[in-house]
C-alpha positions as a printed Julia matrix, in Angstrom:
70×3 Matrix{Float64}:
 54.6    7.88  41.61
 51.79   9.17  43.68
 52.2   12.2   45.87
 52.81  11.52  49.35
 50.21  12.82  52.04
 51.38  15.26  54.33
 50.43  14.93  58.31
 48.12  17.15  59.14
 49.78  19.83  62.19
 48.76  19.66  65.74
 45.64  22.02  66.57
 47.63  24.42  68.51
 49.11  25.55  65.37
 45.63  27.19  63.96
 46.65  26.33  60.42
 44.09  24.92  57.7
 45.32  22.77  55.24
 46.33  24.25  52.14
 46.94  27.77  54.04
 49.82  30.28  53.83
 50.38  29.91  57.86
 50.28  25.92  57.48
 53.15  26.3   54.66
 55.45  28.99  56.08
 55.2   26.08  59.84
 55.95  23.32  57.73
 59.15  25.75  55.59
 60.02  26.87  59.37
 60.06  23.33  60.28
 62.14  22.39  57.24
 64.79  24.88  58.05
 65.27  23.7   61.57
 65.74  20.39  60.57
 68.27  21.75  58.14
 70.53  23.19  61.09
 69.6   26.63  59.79
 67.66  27.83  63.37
 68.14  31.62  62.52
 66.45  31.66  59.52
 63.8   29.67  60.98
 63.51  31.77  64.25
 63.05  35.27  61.76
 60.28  33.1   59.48
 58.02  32.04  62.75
 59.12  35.84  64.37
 57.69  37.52  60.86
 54.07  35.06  61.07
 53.29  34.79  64.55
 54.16  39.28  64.65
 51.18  39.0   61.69
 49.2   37.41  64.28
 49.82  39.63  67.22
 49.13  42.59  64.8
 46.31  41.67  63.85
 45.01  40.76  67.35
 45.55  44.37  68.75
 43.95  46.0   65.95
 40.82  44.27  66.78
 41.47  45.19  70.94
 42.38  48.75  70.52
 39.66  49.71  68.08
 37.27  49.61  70.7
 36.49  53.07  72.72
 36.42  53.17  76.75
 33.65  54.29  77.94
 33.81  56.58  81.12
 31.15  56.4   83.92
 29.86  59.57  86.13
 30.37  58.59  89.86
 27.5   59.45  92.19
């Protein structure tokens, strides 16, 4: 029997195909379709906190600079 294609996810997921965020939206998925929405609340609260990490690393690394008024 030949494996069935999966749907690609909408853009506003950011998720390749093949990638560890597309897998743990399509597990979250899964488990809300499965009645279990807590467990599926903590798995997208654990990957999109990844995200948001990851983001203010790259915003905070950045040094102020401070102008002389005249």
């Amino acid at each position: 029997m030949p494996k069935k294609a999966r749907k690609p996810l909408p853009k506003r997921y950011k998720a390749s195909p093949g990638s560890a965020r597309e897998k743990m939206i399509r597990k979250a998925g899964e488990l809300y379709r499965a009645g279990k929405k807590k467990e599926a609340a903590e798995l997208r609260e654990r990957m999109e906190k990844k995200v948001r990490d990851k983001k203010k690393k790259t915003t905070t690394s950045k040094k102020s600079v401070k102008r002389k008024k005249k």
